[in-house]
Tab-separated table of C-alpha atoms and ligand atoms in Angstrom:
chain	number	residue	atom	x	y	z
A	1	MET	CA	-16.751	-5.294	17.084
A	2	ALA	CA	-16.827	-6.313	20.773
A	3	ASP	CA	-20.104	-6.355	22.741
A	4	PRO	CA	-21.003	-3.106	24.514
A	5	ILE	CA	-19.472	-2.912	27.993
A	6	PHE	CA	-22.090	-0.657	29.546
A	7	ASP	CA	-25.854	-0.820	29.189
A	8	ASP	CA	-27.843	2.071	27.712
A	9	ARG	CA	-29.020	3.421	31.047
A	10	THR	CA	-25.498	3.590	32.442
A	11	LEU	CA	-24.286	5.346	29.310
A	12	ARG	CA	-27.165	7.848	29.391
A	13	ARG	CA	-26.478	8.735	33.038
A	14	VAL	CA	-22.748	9.073	32.506
A	15	ARG	CA	-23.201	11.183	29.372
A	16	ALA	CA	-25.760	13.519	30.979
A	17	THR	CA	-23.673	14.088	34.115
A	18	TYR	CA	-20.441	14.443	32.107
A	19	LYS	CA	-22.130	17.187	30.065
A	20	ASP	CA	-23.294	18.878	33.260
A	21	MET	CA	-19.772	18.834	34.774
A	22	ALA	CA	-18.191	20.084	31.557
A	23	ALA	CA	-20.488	23.133	31.542
A	24	ARG	CA	-18.445	24.706	34.358
A	25	PRO	CA	-15.536	26.865	33.118
A	26	ASP	CA	-12.187	25.129	33.798
A	27	TRP	CA	-14.073	22.080	35.007
A	28	ASP	CA	-11.248	19.791	33.982
A	29	SER	CA	-8.546	21.528	35.993
A	30	HIS	CA	-10.897	21.627	39.027
A	31	LEU	CA	-11.470	17.897	38.609
A	32	ALA	CA	-7.740	17.206	38.338
A	33	GLN	CA	-6.872	19.320	41.389
A	34	SER	CA	-9.553	17.618	43.425
A	35	PHE	CA	-8.401	14.173	42.163
A	36	TYR	CA	-4.796	14.701	43.268
A	37	ALA	CA	-5.891	16.267	46.585
A	38	ASN	CA	-8.089	13.215	47.334
A	39	LEU	CA	-5.469	10.749	46.133
A	40	PHE	CA	-2.572	12.201	48.155
A	41	ALA	CA	-4.747	12.816	51.254
A	42	GLU	CA	-5.621	9.116	51.415
A	43	ASN	CA	-2.213	7.847	50.175
A	44	PRO	CA	0.566	10.390	50.897
A	45	GLN	CA	3.198	7.824	49.835
A	46	LEU	CA	1.856	7.931	46.253
A	47	ARG	CA	3.113	11.519	45.832
A	48	LEU	CA	6.595	10.053	45.317
A	49	LEU	CA	5.452	8.267	42.156
A	50	PHE	CA	4.571	11.612	40.516
A	51	PRO	CA	6.881	14.366	39.223
A	52	ALA	CA	7.144	17.612	41.252
A	53	ASN	CA	5.285	19.521	38.533
A	54	LEU	CA	1.924	17.880	37.914
A	55	GLU	CA	0.900	20.059	34.935
A	56	ALA	CA	1.752	17.635	32.127
A	57	GLN	CA	0.511	14.679	34.189
A	58	THR	CA	-2.795	16.439	34.846
A	59	HIS	CA	-3.249	17.305	31.191
A	60	ARG	CA	-2.569	13.699	30.193
A	61	MET	CA	-4.933	12.285	32.819
A	62	LEU	CA	-7.775	14.547	31.704
A	63	THR	CA	-7.182	13.789	28.044
A	64	ALA	CA	-7.259	10.083	28.851
A	65	ILE	CA	-10.553	10.406	30.747
A	66	ARG	CA	-12.049	12.455	27.926
A	67	TYR	CA	-10.811	9.924	25.344
A	68	VAL	CA	-12.425	7.079	27.293
A	69	LEU	CA	-15.717	8.940	27.600
A	70	ASP	CA	-15.696	9.912	23.928
A	71	ASN	CA	-15.080	6.285	22.934
A	72	VAL	CA	-17.289	4.599	25.499
A	73	GLU	CA	-19.513	3.299	22.717
A	74	GLN	CA	-16.543	1.792	20.852
A	75	PRO	CA	-15.392	-0.856	23.357
A	76	ASP	CA	-12.545	-2.191	21.170
A	77	ARG	CA	-10.918	1.207	20.893
A	78	MET	CA	-11.514	2.103	24.534
A	79	LEU	CA	-10.194	-1.183	25.968
A	80	THR	CA	-7.119	-1.153	23.705
A	81	PHE	CA	-6.315	2.376	24.835
A	82	LEU	CA	-6.750	1.569	28.539
A	83	GLY	CA	-4.712	-1.620	28.241
A	84	GLN	CA	-1.845	0.268	26.601
A	85	LEU	CA	-2.024	2.971	29.255
A	86	GLY	CA	-1.864	0.329	32.002
A	87	ARG	CA	1.172	-1.346	30.404
A	88	ASP	CA	2.839	2.063	30.007
A	89	HIS	CA	2.192	2.998	33.667
A	90	ARG	CA	4.363	0.084	34.832
A	91	LYS	CA	7.366	2.393	34.294
A	92	TYR	CA	6.183	4.450	37.331
A	93	GLY	CA	5.982	1.335	39.526
A	94	VAL	CA	2.165	1.600	39.697
A	95	ALA	CA	0.575	-1.516	41.265
A	96	ARG	CA	-3.020	-2.804	41.457
A	97	GLU	CA	-3.695	-1.168	44.855
A	98	HIS	CA	-2.626	2.186	43.374
A	99	TYR	CA	-5.246	1.824	40.629
A	100	GLU	CA	-7.865	1.060	43.255
A	101	ALA	CA	-6.857	4.173	45.242
A	102	GLY	CA	-6.921	6.202	41.989
A	103	GLY	CA	-10.423	4.920	41.207
A	104	ARG	CA	-11.702	5.951	44.668
A	105	ALA	CA	-10.096	9.419	44.371
A	106	LEU	CA	-11.572	9.936	40.903
A	107	LEU	CA	-15.088	8.962	42.007
A	108	GLN	CA	-14.850	11.266	45.001
A	109	SER	CA	-13.812	14.158	42.728
A	110	LEU	CA	-16.571	13.426	40.211
A	111	ARG	CA	-19.150	13.484	43.029
A	112	GLY	CA	-18.234	17.105	43.736
A	113	SER	CA	-18.167	18.216	40.094
A	114	LEU	CA	-21.836	18.363	39.123
A	115	VAL	CA	-23.224	21.844	38.446
A	116	THR	CA	-27.022	21.568	38.151
A	117	LEU	CA	-27.766	17.832	38.403
A	118	LEU	CA	-27.868	15.776	41.596
A	119	TRP	CA	-25.470	12.950	42.348
A	120	THR	CA	-28.091	10.242	42.974
A	121	PRO	CA	-27.403	6.596	43.898
A	122	THR	CA	-28.109	5.546	40.280
A	123	VAL	CA	-25.615	8.128	38.960
A	124	ASP	CA	-23.125	6.878	41.538
A	125	ALA	CA	-23.638	3.299	40.367
A	126	ALA	CA	-23.185	4.301	36.703
A	127	TRP	CA	-19.941	6.199	37.325
A	128	SER	CA	-18.647	3.472	39.672
A	129	GLU	CA	-19.082	1.011	36.833
A	130	VAL	CA	-17.219	3.236	34.324
A	131	VAL	CA	-14.397	4.149	36.714
A	132	GLY	CA	-14.153	0.504	37.829
A	133	THR	CA	-13.736	-0.524	34.172
A	134	ILE	CA	-11.057	2.124	33.599
A	135	VAL	CA	-8.891	1.170	36.577
A	136	GLY	CA	-9.645	-2.561	36.310
A	137	THR	CA	-8.648	-2.712	32.622
A	138	MET	CA	-5.438	-0.791	33.289
A	139	ALA	CA	-4.508	-2.957	36.294
A	140	ASP	CA	-5.283	-6.232	34.451
A	141	ALA	CA	-3.239	-5.211	31.399
A	142	SER	CA	-0.363	-4.194	33.649
A	143	ASP	CA	-0.435	-7.520	35.552
A	144	GLU	CA	-0.688	-9.616	32.391
A	145	GLU	CA	2.093	-7.951	30.383
A	146	GLU	CA	5.261	-10.013	30.041
A	147	LEU	CA	7.413	-7.476	28.192
A	148	PRO	CA	9.648	-5.134	30.238
A	149	ALA	CA	8.140	-2.011	31.854
A	150	PHE	CA	10.719	0.070	29.967
A	151	TRP	CA	13.743	-0.227	27.715
A	152	ASP	CA	17.071	1.627	28.067
A	153	ALA	CA	18.751	3.060	24.990
A	154	THR	CA	21.921	4.966	24.072
A	155	VAL	CA	21.945	8.050	21.867
A	156	VAL	CA	24.163	7.326	18.851
A	157	ALA	CA	23.445	10.463	16.808
A	158	HIS	CA	21.928	13.887	17.405
A	159	GLU	CA	21.361	15.969	14.290
A	160	ARG	CA	20.124	19.538	14.640
A	161	ARG	CA	18.136	19.558	11.376
A	162	LEU	CA	16.651	23.020	12.132
A	163	ASP	CA	17.524	25.406	14.929
A	164	ASP	CA	14.415	24.178	16.782
A	165	LEU	CA	14.265	20.570	15.560
A	166	ALA	CA	16.537	17.607	16.214
A	167	ILE	CA	16.671	14.098	14.845
A	168	VAL	CA	17.848	11.738	17.568
A	169	ARG	CA	18.954	8.196	16.781
A	170	LEU	CA	19.370	5.624	19.531
A	171	GLU	CA	20.250	1.965	19.964
A	172	ILE	CA	18.066	0.148	22.458
A	173	ASP	CA	19.847	-2.413	24.673
A	174	GLU	CA	17.286	-5.063	23.654
A	175	PRO	CA	15.167	-4.603	20.495
A	176	MET	CA	11.756	-3.262	21.417
A	177	PRO	CA	8.679	-4.551	19.570
A	178	TYR	CA	6.277	-1.857	18.373
A	179	TYR	CA	4.069	-1.339	15.352
A	180	ALA	CA	5.028	1.413	12.914
A	181	GLY	CA	2.676	4.296	13.748
A	182	GLN	CA	2.728	3.769	17.520
A	183	TYR	CA	4.212	6.229	20.031
A	184	VAL	CA	6.207	5.702	23.228
A	185	SER	CA	6.906	7.670	26.375
A	186	VAL	CA	10.489	8.802	26.816
A	187	GLN	CA	12.562	10.000	29.772
A	188	ILE	CA	15.885	11.768	29.144
A	189	PRO	CA	18.791	12.095	31.620
A	190	GLN	CA	18.590	15.918	31.600
A	191	ARG	CA	14.969	15.816	32.887
A	192	GLN	CA	14.634	12.832	35.232
A	193	GLY	CA	11.068	11.925	36.193
A	194	LEU	CA	9.456	13.838	33.294
A	195	TRP	CA	8.074	11.506	30.649
A	196	ARG	CA	6.933	12.781	27.263
A	197	TYR	CA	5.402	11.009	24.281
A	198	TYR	CA	7.365	10.780	21.008
A	199	SER	CA	6.644	8.736	17.893
A	200	PRO	CA	9.420	6.572	16.423
A	201	ALA	CA	10.094	7.707	12.845
A	202	ILE	CA	11.346	4.289	11.710
A	203	PRO	CA	9.844	0.803	12.100
A	204	SER	CA	10.954	-1.554	14.865
A	205	ASN	CA	13.963	-3.615	13.775
A	206	PRO	CA	16.115	-6.468	15.113
A	207	PHE	CA	19.071	-4.122	15.669
A	208	GLY	CA	17.205	-2.048	18.259
A	209	GLN	CA	17.665	1.141	16.243
A	210	ILE	CA	15.074	3.826	16.869
A	211	GLU	CA	14.774	7.422	15.677
A	212	PHE	CA	12.819	10.388	17.031
A	213	HIS	CA	12.115	13.773	15.449
A	214	VAL	CA	11.695	16.357	18.190
A	215	ARG	CA	10.624	19.970	17.845
A	216	ARG	CA	11.395	22.473	20.605
A	217	VAL	CA	8.229	23.816	22.243
A	218	PRO	CA	9.033	27.293	23.591
A	219	SER	CA	9.118	27.216	27.418
A	220	GLY	CA	8.623	23.444	27.408
A	221	TRP	CA	10.362	21.355	30.073
A	222	VAL	CA	11.682	18.476	27.986
A	223	SER	CA	11.759	19.260	24.250
A	224	PRO	CA	14.238	22.206	24.508
A	225	ALA	CA	16.634	19.905	26.397
A	226	ILE	CA	16.308	17.204	23.714
A	227	VAL	CA	16.971	19.706	20.930
A	228	SER	CA	19.803	21.657	22.600
A	229	GLU	CA	21.423	19.470	25.271
A	230	THR	CA	21.310	15.874	24.016
A	231	GLN	CA	24.748	14.290	23.629
A	232	VAL	CA	25.893	11.106	21.936
A	233	GLY	CA	26.192	8.517	24.731
A	234	ASP	CA	23.188	9.822	26.730
A	235	ARG	CA	21.037	7.052	28.144
A	236	TRP	CA	17.279	7.390	27.506
A	237	ARG	CA	14.490	5.341	29.018
A	238	ILE	CA	11.612	4.321	26.720
A	239	GLY	CA	8.193	3.103	27.945
A	240	ALA	CA	5.863	0.512	26.407
A	241	PRO	CA	4.405	1.329	22.966
A	242	LEU	CA	0.991	2.969	22.730
A	243	GLY	CA	-1.410	3.978	19.992
A	244	ALA	CA	-3.183	2.338	17.121
A	245	LEU	CA	-2.452	4.398	14.007
A	246	ALA	CA	-2.201	1.804	11.252
A	247	VAL	CA	-3.008	1.205	7.605
A	248	ASP	CA	-5.668	-1.475	7.277
A	249	LEU	CA	-4.323	-3.562	4.392
A	250	ASP	CA	-7.515	-5.641	4.240
A	251	ALA	CA	-9.777	-2.605	3.893
A	252	ASN	CA	-9.378	-2.357	0.109
A	253	ARG	CA	-9.226	1.436	0.457
A	254	ASP	CA	-6.482	3.802	-0.559
A	255	VAL	CA	-4.790	5.889	2.107
A	256	LEU	CA	-4.628	9.603	2.830
A	257	MET	CA	-1.997	10.738	5.343
A	258	ILE	CA	-1.785	14.328	6.582
A	259	ALA	CA	1.230	15.398	8.677
A	260	GLN	CA	2.330	18.705	10.107
A	261	GLY	CA	5.846	19.259	11.498
A	262	THR	CA	7.220	16.346	13.521
A	263	GLY	CA	3.751	14.776	13.260
A	264	LEU	CA	5.380	13.257	10.186
A	265	ALA	CA	7.253	10.694	12.349
A	266	PRO	CA	4.545	7.994	12.827
A	267	LEU	CA	3.400	8.290	9.189
A	268	ARG	CA	6.976	8.056	7.907
A	269	ALA	CA	7.521	4.907	10.009
A	270	GLN	CA	4.434	3.313	8.432
A	271	ILE	CA	5.472	4.297	4.896
A	272	MET	CA	8.928	2.793	5.507
A	273	ASP	CA	7.276	-0.354	6.832
A	274	MET	CA	5.032	-0.544	3.741
A	275	ALA	CA	8.067	-0.031	1.486
A	276	MET	CA	9.325	-3.418	2.721
A	277	ARG	CA	6.180	-5.137	1.369
A	278	GLY	CA	5.351	-6.190	-2.200
A	279	THR	CA	1.900	-4.693	-2.726
A	280	ASN	CA	0.347	-1.712	-1.045
A	281	PRO	CA	-2.692	0.520	-1.411
A	282	ARG	CA	-2.055	3.928	-2.948
A	283	VAL	CA	-0.866	6.437	-0.337
A	284	HIS	CA	-1.222	10.214	-0.677
A	285	LEU	CA	0.919	11.992	1.917
A	286	PHE	CA	0.376	15.712	2.450
A	287	VAL	CA	3.228	17.004	4.581
A	288	GLY	CA	3.016	20.515	5.968
A	289	GLY	CA	4.843	23.241	7.806
A	290	VAL	CA	4.476	26.926	8.517
A	291	TYR	CA	7.410	27.883	6.258
A	292	PRO	CA	9.033	25.899	3.418
A	293	ARG	CA	12.062	25.365	5.709
A	294	ASP	CA	9.832	23.443	8.159
A	295	LEU	CA	9.527	20.610	5.606
A	296	TYR	CA	12.655	19.222	7.200
A	297	ASP	CA	12.526	15.661	5.836
A	298	LEU	CA	11.346	16.193	2.262
A	299	GLU	CA	14.418	14.626	0.709
A	300	THR	CA	13.809	11.293	2.481
A	301	LEU	CA	10.149	11.426	1.426
A	302	TRP	CA	11.101	12.175	-2.184
A	303	HIS	CA	13.482	9.186	-2.182
A	304	LEU	CA	10.674	7.006	-0.870
A	305	ALA	CA	8.240	8.348	-3.496
A	306	MET	CA	10.749	7.787	-6.324
A	307	SER	CA	11.264	4.133	-5.381
A	308	ASN	CA	7.651	3.332	-4.407
A	309	PRO	CA	5.135	4.122	-7.174
A	310	TRP	CA	2.169	3.725	-4.763
A	311	LEU	CA	3.364	6.779	-2.769
A	312	THR	CA	2.558	10.410	-3.674
A	313	VAL	CA	4.109	13.176	-1.559
A	314	VAL	CA	2.575	16.657	-1.633
A	315	PRO	CA	4.478	19.351	0.321
A	316	VAL	CA	2.410	22.199	1.772
A	317	ALA	CA	3.554	25.397	3.521
A	318	GLU	CA	1.394	28.105	5.050
A	319	HIS	CA	3.760	30.835	3.795
A	320	ASP	CA	5.256	30.716	0.338
A	321	GLU	CA	8.547	32.328	1.403
A	322	ASP	CA	10.926	31.427	4.215
A	323	PRO	CA	11.467	34.057	6.941
A	324	TRP	CA	14.181	36.583	6.062
A	325	TRP	CA	16.678	35.160	8.553
A	326	ASN	CA	16.616	31.694	6.975
A	327	THR	CA	19.856	31.144	5.060
A	328	THR	CA	19.218	27.721	3.497
A	329	PRO	CA	17.390	27.799	0.134
A	330	PRO	CA	14.524	25.264	-0.264
A	331	ALA	CA	15.558	21.999	-1.958
A	332	GLU	CA	14.824	21.638	-5.695
A	333	VAL	CA	11.776	19.457	-6.358
A	334	PRO	CA	12.932	16.376	-8.353
A	335	PRO	CA	11.400	16.133	-11.852
A	336	GLY	CA	7.965	14.520	-11.900
A	337	LEU	CA	7.225	15.097	-8.203
A	338	HIS	CA	4.656	17.484	-6.748
A	339	GLN	CA	5.455	21.150	-6.355
A	340	ARG	CA	4.752	22.722	-2.968
A	341	LEU	CA	1.196	23.912	-2.343
A	342	HIS	CA	0.409	26.949	-0.293
A	343	GLY	CA	-1.990	27.404	2.681
A	344	PRO	CA	-3.024	25.805	5.986
A	345	ILE	CA	-2.689	22.072	5.432
A	346	GLY	CA	-6.276	21.116	6.384
A	347	LYS	CA	-7.691	23.679	3.996
A	348	VAL	CA	-5.353	22.599	1.197
A	349	VAL	CA	-6.284	18.918	1.558
A	350	ALA	CA	-10.001	19.753	1.793
A	351	SER	CA	-9.764	21.925	-1.337
A	352	PHE	CA	-9.585	18.666	-3.346
A	353	GLY	CA	-13.128	17.813	-2.141
A	354	SER	CA	-14.309	14.777	-0.210
A	355	TRP	CA	-11.826	12.011	0.661
A	356	ALA	CA	-14.621	9.745	1.900
A	357	ASP	CA	-13.313	6.727	-0.061
A	358	ARG	CA	-9.919	6.730	1.765
A	359	GLN	CA	-8.635	5.561	5.136
A	360	ILE	CA	-7.228	8.740	6.616
A	361	GLN	CA	-4.608	9.469	9.279
A	362	ILE	CA	-3.857	12.928	10.680
A	363	SER	CA	-0.762	13.611	12.766
A	364	GLY	CA	0.389	16.922	14.240
A	365	SER	CA	-0.322	19.268	17.125
A	366	PRO	CA	-3.771	19.029	18.759
A	367	SER	CA	-4.848	22.319	17.126
A	368	MET	CA	-3.715	21.162	13.664
A	369	VAL	CA	-5.583	17.847	14.086
A	370	LYS	CA	-8.768	19.652	15.152
A	371	THR	CA	-8.693	22.234	12.329
A	372	THR	CA	-7.910	19.550	9.749
A	373	LEU	CA	-10.765	17.347	10.995
A	374	TYR	CA	-13.067	20.347	10.725
A	375	ALA	CA	-11.918	21.227	7.183
A	376	LEU	CA	-12.258	17.616	5.991
A	377	ARG	CA	-15.711	17.297	7.488
A	378	ALA	CA	-16.855	20.580	5.903
A	379	ALA	CA	-15.748	19.191	2.518
A	380	GLY	CA	-17.822	16.018	2.945
A	381	THR	CA	-15.346	13.549	4.500
A	382	PRO	CA	-17.095	11.624	7.306
A	383	PRO	CA	-15.184	11.517	10.633
A	384	ASP	CA	-15.426	7.734	10.931
A	385	VAL	CA	-12.819	7.213	8.164
A	386	VAL	CA	-10.286	9.385	10.030
A	387	SER	CA	-7.827	8.248	12.746
A	388	HIS	CA	-5.466	10.236	14.916
A	389	ASP	CA	-3.654	9.736	18.212
A	390	PRO	CA	-5.325	10.960	21.418
A	391	LEU	CA	-4.795	14.735	21.624
A	392	PHE	CA	-2.673	14.751	24.822
B	1	FAD	C1	0.857	10.763	20.856
B	1	FAD	C2	1.894	11.862	20.861
B	1	FAD	C3	3.026	11.742	20.068
B	1	FAD	C4	3.954	12.799	20.026
B	1	FAD	N1	5.043	12.687	19.202
B	1	FAD	C5	5.897	13.728	19.096
B	1	FAD	C6	7.010	13.651	18.189
B	1	FAD	O1	7.247	12.644	17.525
B	1	FAD	N2	7.822	14.744	18.096
B	1	FAD	C7	7.600	15.886	18.849
B	1	FAD	O2	8.387	16.856	18.726
B	1	FAD	N3	6.579	15.960	19.737
B	1	FAD	C8	5.736	14.920	19.884
B	1	FAD	N4	4.707	14.992	20.789
B	1	FAD	C9	4.632	16.151	21.720
B	1	FAD	C10	5.508	15.836	22.956
B	1	FAD	O3	4.944	14.749	23.662
B	1	FAD	C11	5.604	16.989	23.951
B	1	FAD	O4	4.307	17.432	24.280
B	1	FAD	C12	6.400	18.171	23.416
B	1	FAD	O5	7.701	17.759	23.064
B	1	FAD	C13	6.474	19.296	24.476
B	1	FAD	O6	7.063	18.793	25.648
B	1	FAD	P1	7.761	19.812	26.666
B	1	FAD	O7	8.091	19.039	27.906
B	1	FAD	O8	8.869	20.542	26.008
B	1	FAD	O9	6.619	20.853	26.962
B	1	FAD	P2	5.680	20.896	28.302
B	1	FAD	O10	6.568	21.324	29.440
B	1	FAD	O11	4.965	19.570	28.420
B	1	FAD	O12	4.669	21.996	27.886
B	1	FAD	C14	4.975	23.398	27.980
B	1	FAD	C15	3.814	24.190	27.413
B	1	FAD	O13	3.759	24.017	25.982
B	1	FAD	C16	2.463	23.528	25.593
B	1	FAD	N5	2.702	22.555	24.520
B	1	FAD	C17	3.068	21.247	24.645
B	1	FAD	N6	3.212	20.692	23.425
B	1	FAD	C18	2.909	21.637	22.517
B	1	FAD	C19	2.866	21.662	21.099
B	1	FAD	N7	3.136	20.582	20.352
B	1	FAD	N8	2.541	22.832	20.497
B	1	FAD	C20	2.251	23.930	21.211
B	1	FAD	N9	2.262	23.964	22.572
B	1	FAD	C21	2.594	22.846	23.207
B	1	FAD	C22	1.892	22.861	26.845
B	1	FAD	O14	0.458	22.904	26.828
B	1	FAD	C23	2.457	23.735	27.960
B	1	FAD	O15	1.664	24.896	28.141
B	1	FAD	C24	3.769	13.960	20.827
B	1	FAD	C25	2.641	14.038	21.656
B	1	FAD	C26	1.718	13.009	21.664
B	1	FAD	C27	0.503	13.127	22.530
């Protein structure tokens, strides 16, 4: 593990004041509003780098700040995350001076966010150090990166697997290197300027093929357009890879993977990557949905399980029956494979007891990740064996 970046006193001051700020209801949206107001007041030209609607951007910025603060005592994880974020931000045309302006605006907003504590010179010095590290790490990573800021790709297939879920296959102009399990930001022609994160469902390959599984979020800006409006021939833009979900092959520990809905994508990519290797740890994949019909990729998973003895696939659905309007009967479980279990996925996995001896990955919506973490912990699985992507 890397040496600590901040000394104990700095960490104590930042933690205490962070707690004080977070005690105010809606503190995070106040902070974000104040951040953008300060940033655009000092640098009106920067407004052009941001989309008209700042909601998703704000949510992502706050999640990133929270992630950094939560991981401030794990420098490796924090610096990797910030470096990836800096490389990803090159797609907006963000330069070093923009990071510096962002750092000043953030500090100014933090100064006005305390509820009961005072913003003293020592608190100011502690936060200046943390904010300086955040923007400095992002700017350095951005300057040092030699790979392109983004890749362009052509849609070659769009399969509406469910009425609210599409599988989109693309060919990237130049193959893009990423690790199976990472995610990327994507911009589609129907929603210019709005970037969203999606996880490739297949490993990187020399042919530049990439596949995304996208579920429509009701009243979302981008996902309904991907599911309903995407056409073969559309040109998508894909940002630099992010994330660190990965199986540690040297850990000598078996693997537990828990996926809900399209959260399957990054786990599927890793399983496919492992299938190309000779020896692997045992992998238990629990794959869940609300209804049996939501287990949209079971047949691929069954094929993988039948040809890879180290892989066990356990389907889980919250309801035992599909809704009445569903016309497709559930697929027959192949002989020898697991029958579907019934219940909320976190609870089902935790009903087997502690999984403390595994390396665990959870992938799904933020609420599913949180409830699954809670259920695992209650059944004796320590949080430090569990990984998941930041809950943007
Ligand atoms: C690391 C990461 C990887 C991801 N990978 C995938 C993937 O492979 N496939 C996939 O389909 N999605 C994935 N997502 C979610 C995706 O990035 C978008 O958030 C989602 O498609 C909604 O975008 P939107 O523009 O339609 O909705 P927005 O316009 O951004 O949001 C509209 C409203 O819906 C809410 N909302 C956003 N997402 C959800 C959700 N999942 N459930 C419930 N409410 C939501 C928002 O809070 C907002 O109130 C991933 C997210 C992250 C952080």
